[in-house]
mmCIF file of C-alpha atoms in Angstrom:
data_model
loop_
_atom_site.group_PDB
_atom_site.id
_atom_site.type_symbol
_atom_site.label_atom_id
_atom_site.label_comp_id
_atom_site.label_asym_id
_atom_site.label_seq_id
_atom_site.Cartn_x
_atom_site.Cartn_y
_atom_site.Cartn_z
ATOM 1 C CA MET A 1 -16.834 -45.593 72.004
ATOM 2 C CA THR A 2 -19.648 -46.271 69.348
ATOM 3 C CA GLU A 3 -18.922 -43.186 67.393
ATOM 4 C CA CYS A 4 -15.491 -44.154 67.067
ATOM 5 C CA ALA A 5 -16.067 -47.662 66.177
ATOM 6 C CA SER A 6 -18.347 -46.359 63.293
ATOM 7 C CA LEU A 7 -15.809 -43.956 61.945
ATOM 8 C CA ALA A 8 -14.839 -46.323 59.000
ATOM 9 C CA THR A 9 -18.474 -46.452 58.128
ATOM 10 C CA LEU A 10 -18.732 -42.581 58.478
ATOM 11 C CA LEU A 11 -15.911 -42.230 56.179
ATOM 12 C CA ASN A 12 -17.472 -44.486 53.655
ATOM 13 C CA GLY A 13 -20.613 -42.437 54.006
ATOM 14 C CA LEU A 14 -18.745 -39.224 53.339
ATOM 15 C CA LEU A 15 -17.270 -40.756 50.095
ATOM 16 C CA SER A 16 -20.625 -42.033 48.853
ATOM 17 C CA GLY A 17 -22.656 -38.856 49.876
ATOM 18 C CA LYS A 18 -24.772 -40.671 52.360
ATOM 19 C CA VAL A 19 -23.553 -38.663 55.498
ATOM 20 C CA VAL A 20 -26.842 -37.657 56.818
ATOM 21 C CA GLU A 21 -28.073 -41.298 57.053
ATOM 22 C CA ILE A 22 -25.016 -42.617 58.913
ATOM 23 C CA LEU A 23 -24.054 -39.794 61.348
ATOM 24 C CA PRO A 24 -25.156 -40.863 64.771
ATOM 25 C CA GLU A 25 -25.330 -37.393 66.035
ATOM 26 C CA PRO A 26 -24.125 -33.874 64.832
ATOM 27 C CA ILE A 27 -20.384 -33.761 63.793
ATOM 28 C CA GLY A 28 -19.825 -30.884 66.367
ATOM 29 C CA THR A 29 -20.714 -33.322 69.323
ATOM 30 C CA LEU A 30 -18.407 -36.036 68.375
ATOM 31 C CA PRO A 31 -15.476 -36.567 71.075
ATOM 32 C CA SER A 32 -12.340 -34.834 70.261
ATOM 33 C CA VAL A 33 -10.462 -38.047 69.936
ATOM 34 C CA CYS A 34 -13.012 -39.303 67.398
ATOM 35 C CA ALA A 35 -12.687 -35.877 65.369
ATOM 36 C CA LYS A 36 -8.818 -36.415 65.474
ATOM 37 C CA VAL A 37 -9.289 -39.844 63.838
ATOM 38 C CA LEU A 38 -11.781 -38.628 61.400
ATOM 39 C CA VAL A 39 -9.457 -35.642 60.339
ATOM 40 C CA SER A 40 -6.605 -38.126 60.067
ATOM 41 C CA GLN A 41 -8.649 -40.366 57.700
ATOM 42 C CA VAL A 42 -9.531 -37.526 55.543
ATOM 43 C CA LEU A 43 -6.117 -36.163 55.516
ATOM 44 C CA GLY A 44 -4.597 -39.608 54.501
ATOM 45 C CA TYR A 45 -6.948 -39.779 51.468
ATOM 46 C CA ALA A 46 -5.926 -36.176 50.728
ATOM 47 C CA ILE A 47 -2.231 -36.973 50.853
ATOM 48 C CA VAL A 48 -2.707 -40.093 48.615
ATOM 49 C CA THR A 49 -4.793 -38.124 46.195
ATOM 50 C CA GLY A 50 -2.217 -35.339 45.982
ATOM 51 C CA SER A 51 0.506 -37.734 45.673
ATOM 52 C CA ALA A 52 -0.748 -39.156 42.336
ATOM 53 C CA LEU A 53 0.772 -36.221 40.522
ATOM 54 C CA VAL A 54 3.142 -34.487 42.869
ATOM 55 C CA LYS A 55 6.140 -35.467 40.780
ATOM 56 C CA LEU A 56 4.695 -34.037 37.466
ATOM 57 C CA PRO A 57 5.894 -30.446 37.875
ATOM 58 C CA GLN A 58 9.266 -31.920 38.335
ATOM 59 C CA PHE A 59 9.004 -34.164 35.332
ATOM 60 C CA ILE A 60 7.521 -31.257 33.233
ATOM 61 C CA LYS A 61 10.272 -28.810 34.146
ATOM 62 C CA ILE A 62 13.203 -31.349 33.249
ATOM 63 C CA ALA A 63 11.409 -32.258 30.073
ATOM 64 C CA ARG A 64 11.058 -28.643 28.954
ATOM 65 C CA ALA A 65 14.446 -27.727 29.733
ATOM 66 C CA GLN A 66 15.786 -31.011 28.112
ATOM 67 C CA SER A 67 18.312 -30.820 31.105
ATOM 68 C CA ALA A 68 18.903 -32.531 34.410
ATOM 69 C CA GLU A 69 21.238 -29.519 35.288
ATOM 70 C CA GLY A 70 21.997 -29.068 38.970
ATOM 71 C CA LEU A 71 20.109 -32.381 40.038
ATOM 72 C CA SER A 72 22.113 -34.927 41.940
ATOM 73 C CA LEU A 73 21.734 -38.198 40.230
ATOM 74 C CA SER A 74 22.847 -40.036 43.355
ATOM 75 C CA SER A 75 19.992 -38.348 45.302
ATOM 76 C CA MET A 76 17.489 -39.571 42.575
ATOM 77 C CA ILE A 77 18.701 -43.048 42.495
ATOM 78 C CA MET A 78 18.575 -43.390 46.423
ATOM 79 C CA GLU A 79 15.149 -41.632 46.491
ATOM 80 C CA MET A 80 13.947 -44.203 43.842
ATOM 81 C CA CYS A 81 15.367 -47.122 46.000
ATOM 82 C CA ALA A 82 13.763 -45.688 48.916
ATOM 83 C CA SER A 83 10.266 -45.674 47.222
ATOM 84 C CA ILE A 84 10.965 -49.319 46.079
ATOM 85 C CA SER A 85 11.628 -50.427 49.669
ATOM 86 C CA LEU A 86 8.567 -48.470 51.117
ATOM 87 C CA PHE A 87 6.295 -49.930 48.623
ATOM 88 C CA CYS A 88 7.516 -53.447 49.463
ATOM 89 C CA TYR A 89 7.312 -52.752 53.119
ATOM 90 C CA TYR A 90 3.688 -51.611 53.235
ATOM 91 C CA ILE A 91 2.225 -53.668 50.723
ATOM 92 C CA ALA A 92 2.884 -56.767 52.864
ATOM 93 C CA LEU A 93 1.758 -55.375 56.127
ATOM 94 C CA GLY A 94 -1.979 -54.821 55.350
ATOM 95 C CA TYR A 95 -2.110 -51.320 56.523
ATOM 96 C CA PRO A 96 -5.293 -49.135 55.695
ATOM 97 C CA PHE A 97 -4.281 -47.703 52.010
ATOM 98 C CA SER A 98 -4.909 -44.301 53.544
ATOM 99 C CA THR A 99 -1.807 -44.377 55.636
ATOM 100 C CA TRP A 100 0.648 -45.302 52.895
ATOM 101 C CA GLY A 101 -1.054 -45.046 49.598
ATOM 102 C CA GLU A 102 1.176 -42.065 48.349
ATOM 103 C CA ASN A 103 4.067 -44.476 48.156
ATOM 104 C CA PHE A 104 2.155 -46.750 45.654
ATOM 105 C CA PHE A 105 1.943 -43.423 43.374
ATOM 106 C CA LEU A 106 5.567 -42.490 44.331
ATOM 107 C CA PHE A 107 6.868 -45.893 43.454
ATOM 108 C CA PHE A 108 5.951 -45.347 39.707
ATOM 109 C CA GLN A 109 6.732 -41.691 39.620
ATOM 110 C CA ASN A 110 10.280 -42.012 41.258
ATOM 111 C CA ILE A 111 11.095 -44.764 38.631
ATOM 112 C CA ALA A 112 10.014 -42.560 35.684
ATOM 113 C CA LEU A 113 11.652 -39.336 37.092
ATOM 114 C CA THR A 114 15.054 -41.231 37.596
ATOM 115 C CA LEU A 115 14.936 -42.711 34.155
ATOM 116 C CA LEU A 116 14.375 -39.390 32.700
ATOM 117 C CA VAL A 117 17.431 -37.608 34.912
ATOM 118 C CA LEU A 118 19.495 -40.665 33.824
ATOM 119 C CA HIS A 119 18.439 -40.031 30.030
ATOM 120 C CA TYR A 120 19.626 -36.257 30.295
ATOM 121 C CA SER A 121 22.863 -36.936 32.420
ATOM 122 C CA VAL A 122 24.501 -40.029 31.418
ATOM 123 C CA GLY A 123 22.190 -41.683 28.647
ATOM 124 C CA LEU A 124 19.899 -44.732 29.377
ATOM 125 C CA ALA A 125 22.110 -47.249 27.398
ATOM 126 C CA SER A 126 25.086 -46.192 29.400
ATOM 127 C CA GLY A 127 26.459 -48.681 32.001
ATOM 128 C CA LYS A 128 25.652 -46.772 34.875
ATOM 129 C CA SER A 129 21.971 -46.636 34.001
ATOM 130 C CA VAL A 130 21.912 -50.466 33.106
ATOM 131 C CA VAL A 131 23.456 -51.348 36.540
ATOM 132 C CA THR A 132 21.194 -48.931 38.243
ATOM 133 C CA ILE A 133 17.973 -50.451 36.802
ATOM 134 C CA LEU A 134 19.129 -53.958 37.264
ATOM 135 C CA PHE A 135 19.997 -53.126 40.903
ATOM 136 C CA CYS A 136 16.677 -51.538 41.692
ATOM 137 C CA GLY A 137 14.680 -54.249 40.080
ATOM 138 C CA MET A 138 16.659 -56.891 42.229
ATOM 139 C CA LEU A 139 16.103 -54.960 45.413
ATOM 140 C CA GLY A 140 12.425 -54.750 44.919
ATOM 141 C CA ALA A 141 12.205 -58.545 44.232
ATOM 142 C CA VAL A 142 14.252 -59.398 47.317
ATOM 143 C CA LEU A 143 12.291 -57.164 49.624
ATOM 144 C CA TYR A 144 8.780 -58.074 48.316
ATOM 145 C CA ARG A 145 9.412 -61.663 48.535
ATOM 146 C CA ARG A 146 11.199 -61.223 52.098
ATOM 147 C CA SER A 147 13.906 -63.102 50.718
ATOM 148 C CA ILE A 148 16.582 -61.834 53.226
ATOM 149 C CA PRO A 149 17.028 -64.213 56.344
ATOM 150 C CA ASP A 150 16.468 -62.961 59.918
ATOM 151 C CA VAL A 151 19.632 -61.409 61.514
ATOM 152 C CA THR A 152 20.127 -61.900 65.141
ATOM 153 C CA LEU A 153 21.834 -59.118 66.994
ATOM 154 C CA PRO A 154 24.265 -59.740 69.776
ATOM 155 C CA SER A 155 22.430 -59.849 73.257
ATOM 156 C CA TRP A 156 24.788 -57.189 74.633
ATOM 157 C CA LEU A 157 23.662 -54.716 71.827
ATOM 158 C CA CYS A 158 20.012 -55.591 72.461
ATOM 159 C CA SER A 159 20.516 -54.727 76.036
ATOM 160 C CA THR A 160 22.402 -51.660 75.391
ATOM 161 C CA LEU A 161 20.039 -50.380 72.968
ATOM 162 C CA ASN A 162 17.108 -51.523 75.102
ATOM 163 C CA LEU A 163 15.589 -53.165 72.039
ATOM 164 C CA PRO A 164 12.386 -55.209 72.185
ATOM 165 C CA ARG A 165 13.873 -58.029 70.453
ATOM 166 C CA CYS A 166 17.150 -59.231 68.972
ATOM 167 C CA SER A 167 16.191 -60.349 65.583
ATOM 168 C CA VAL A 168 15.986 -58.053 62.512
ATOM 169 C CA THR A 169 13.704 -59.477 60.002
ATOM 170 C CA CYS A 170 13.650 -58.710 56.197
ATOM 171 C CA GLU A 171 10.342 -56.574 56.925
ATOM 172 C CA ASP A 172 12.492 -54.525 59.374
ATOM 173 C CA MET A 173 15.075 -53.900 56.750
ATOM 174 C CA ALA A 174 12.607 -52.886 54.373
ATOM 175 C CA GLY A 175 10.983 -50.436 56.535
ATOM 176 C CA GLY A 176 14.377 -49.155 57.861
ATOM 177 C CA LEU A 177 16.256 -48.770 54.663
ATOM 178 C CA PRO A 178 13.996 -45.888 53.315
ATOM 179 C CA SER A 179 15.003 -43.796 56.379
ATOM 180 C CA VAL A 180 18.608 -44.430 55.694
ATOM 181 C CA LEU A 181 18.490 -43.976 51.870
ATOM 182 C CA LEU A 182 16.273 -40.582 52.302
ATOM 183 C CA LEU A 183 18.841 -39.334 55.003
ATOM 184 C CA LEU A 184 21.736 -40.031 52.759
ATOM 185 C CA GLY A 185 20.159 -39.386 49.481
ATOM 186 C CA ARG A 186 19.009 -35.809 50.015
ATOM 187 C CA ILE A 187 22.188 -34.686 51.621
ATOM 188 C CA PRO A 188 24.169 -34.732 48.270
ATOM 189 C CA GLN A 189 21.276 -32.479 46.638
ATOM 190 C CA ILE A 190 21.344 -30.130 49.468
ATOM 191 C CA VAL A 191 25.272 -29.790 49.363
ATOM 192 C CA GLN A 192 25.333 -29.626 45.519
ATOM 193 C CA ASN A 193 22.754 -26.544 45.698
ATOM 194 C CA VAL A 194 24.838 -24.842 48.107
ATOM 195 C CA LYS A 195 28.001 -25.364 46.119
ATOM 196 C CA GLN A 196 26.457 -24.268 42.763
ATOM 197 C CA GLY A 197 24.524 -21.393 44.205
ATOM 198 C CA HIS A 198 21.080 -22.334 42.725
ATOM 199 C CA ALA A 199 18.733 -25.487 42.997
ATOM 200 C CA GLY A 200 19.037 -26.587 39.450
ATOM 201 C CA GLN A 201 15.791 -27.855 37.881
ATOM 202 C CA LEU A 202 14.143 -28.661 41.201
ATOM 203 C CA ALA A 203 10.533 -27.837 40.975
ATOM 204 C CA LEU A 204 9.185 -25.439 43.577
ATOM 205 C CA ILE A 205 5.494 -26.987 43.409
ATOM 206 C CA THR A 206 6.647 -30.495 43.661
ATOM 207 C CA TYR A 207 8.888 -29.882 46.999
ATOM 208 C CA LEU A 208 5.919 -27.607 48.459
ATOM 209 C CA MET A 209 3.603 -30.318 48.067
ATOM 210 C CA ASN A 210 6.135 -33.016 49.496
ATOM 211 C CA THR A 211 6.796 -30.829 52.509
ATOM 212 C CA LEU A 212 2.961 -30.276 53.171
ATOM 213 C CA GLY A 213 2.421 -33.916 52.579
ATOM 214 C CA CYS A 214 5.013 -35.293 55.009
ATOM 215 C CA ILE A 215 3.795 -32.698 57.625
ATOM 216 C CA ALA A 216 0.265 -33.966 57.382
ATOM 217 C CA ARG A 217 1.707 -37.690 57.196
ATOM 218 C CA ILE A 218 3.297 -37.377 60.461
ATOM 219 C CA PHE A 219 -0.153 -36.383 61.865
ATOM 220 C CA THR A 220 -1.859 -39.402 60.323
ATOM 221 C CA THR A 221 0.855 -41.908 61.380
ATOM 222 C CA LEU A 222 0.594 -40.730 65.145
ATOM 223 C CA GLN A 223 -3.074 -41.026 65.184
ATOM 224 C CA GLN A 224 -3.690 -44.370 63.176
ATOM 225 C CA LEU A 225 -0.413 -46.461 63.386
ATOM 226 C CA ASN A 226 1.879 -47.471 66.360
ATOM 227 C CA ASP A 227 4.760 -47.836 63.904
ATOM 228 C CA PRO A 228 8.178 -45.956 65.091
ATOM 229 C CA ILE A 229 9.662 -46.952 61.741
ATOM 230 C CA THR A 230 7.153 -45.078 59.800
ATOM 231 C CA LEU A 231 7.120 -42.179 61.948
ATOM 232 C CA PHE A 232 11.059 -41.791 61.868
ATOM 233 C CA THR A 233 10.862 -42.207 58.231
ATOM 234 C CA VAL A 234 8.060 -39.367 57.493
ATOM 235 C CA THR A 235 9.661 -36.878 59.973
ATOM 236 C CA THR A 236 13.009 -37.346 58.137
ATOM 237 C CA ALA A 237 11.340 -36.839 54.931
ATOM 238 C CA ALA A 238 9.622 -33.721 56.074
ATOM 239 C CA VAL A 239 12.917 -32.020 57.425
ATOM 240 C CA GLN A 240 14.654 -32.697 54.151
ATOM 241 C CA ASN A 241 11.820 -31.656 51.938
ATOM 242 C CA ALA A 242 11.673 -28.427 53.870
ATOM 243 C CA VAL A 243 15.539 -27.691 53.583
ATOM 244 C CA LEU A 244 15.111 -28.185 49.751
ATOM 245 C CA LEU A 245 12.129 -26.117 49.535
ATOM 246 C CA ALA A 246 13.912 -23.332 51.446
ATOM 247 C CA GLN A 247 16.823 -23.712 49.042
ATOM 248 C CA ILE A 248 14.702 -23.381 45.991
ATOM 249 C CA ILE A 249 12.970 -20.360 47.218
ATOM 250 C CA LEU A 250 16.233 -18.433 48.329
ATOM 251 C CA LEU A 251 18.750 -19.790 45.641
ATOM 252 C CA GLY A 252 16.286 -20.027 42.658
ATOM 253 C CA SER A 253 16.548 -22.412 39.701
ATOM 254 C CA ALA A 254 19.542 -22.888 37.385
ATOM 255 C CA PRO A 255 20.321 -19.684 35.353
ATOM 256 C CA PRO A 256 19.157 -20.072 31.661
ATOM 257 C CA ALA A 257 22.859 -20.206 30.402
ATOM 258 C CA ALA A 258 23.624 -23.314 32.607
ATOM 259 C CA ALA A 259 20.601 -25.073 31.208
ATOM 260 C CA GLY A 260 21.386 -23.940 27.817
ATOM 261 C CA LYS A 261 25.110 -25.386 27.960
ATOM 262 C CA LYS A 262 23.636 -28.897 28.992
ATOM 263 C CA ARG A 263 21.211 -29.161 26.024
ATOM 264 C CA GLU A 264 24.136 -28.359 23.554
#
């Protein structure tokens, strides 16, 4: 369809304020499939824009309390590694920035947030912090340069799982690793919240924005990408963010006494 083919131009027109000149016909008469693509494009850029500061409320809450009370350090580290993997996965594929741009901003925000949590929990000069920083740096370098050789799976496993191919590339690893890290990484925080009876210093606004952003990203992924790895990753993240959001609402933050003890 000519209307669908010109959606990229239409979106550029929306951004530059020249909509009237570019629209081929009234927006209400565009085919529904084109409308979905347009909504997907706009949602994609909205997600990217919102992600630029999504971690700021969490950063401010920890800094004001001068405490990482109730936060799972292992969850933070795994989320940072997931962000590094996603950044290295998408940047080499040439996907439209609107389909993955939030990972560009989350890459830097998760690094800063993890360093802050390390500072208030074990100290940046501790051996644990140094090892974490070195490991994450090496992980990013290896995945970005695609330095891991391809792995060939046994033919019987490929046929059993009905896989389209038996080789696993470094690109596949970079795309699949975040799903595993996010799945494993959020579980310690969820369990810790249940055990301690509160959500620590988790910020409500951050996880509300995370949840809404992931739900919107599921829609944009279905509309713009034929990538099951990306779909599984964002769906997993949406479910876990929703669980953490529910815990923050139902359990509340760390009591002042707990945060005060951590600062002393």
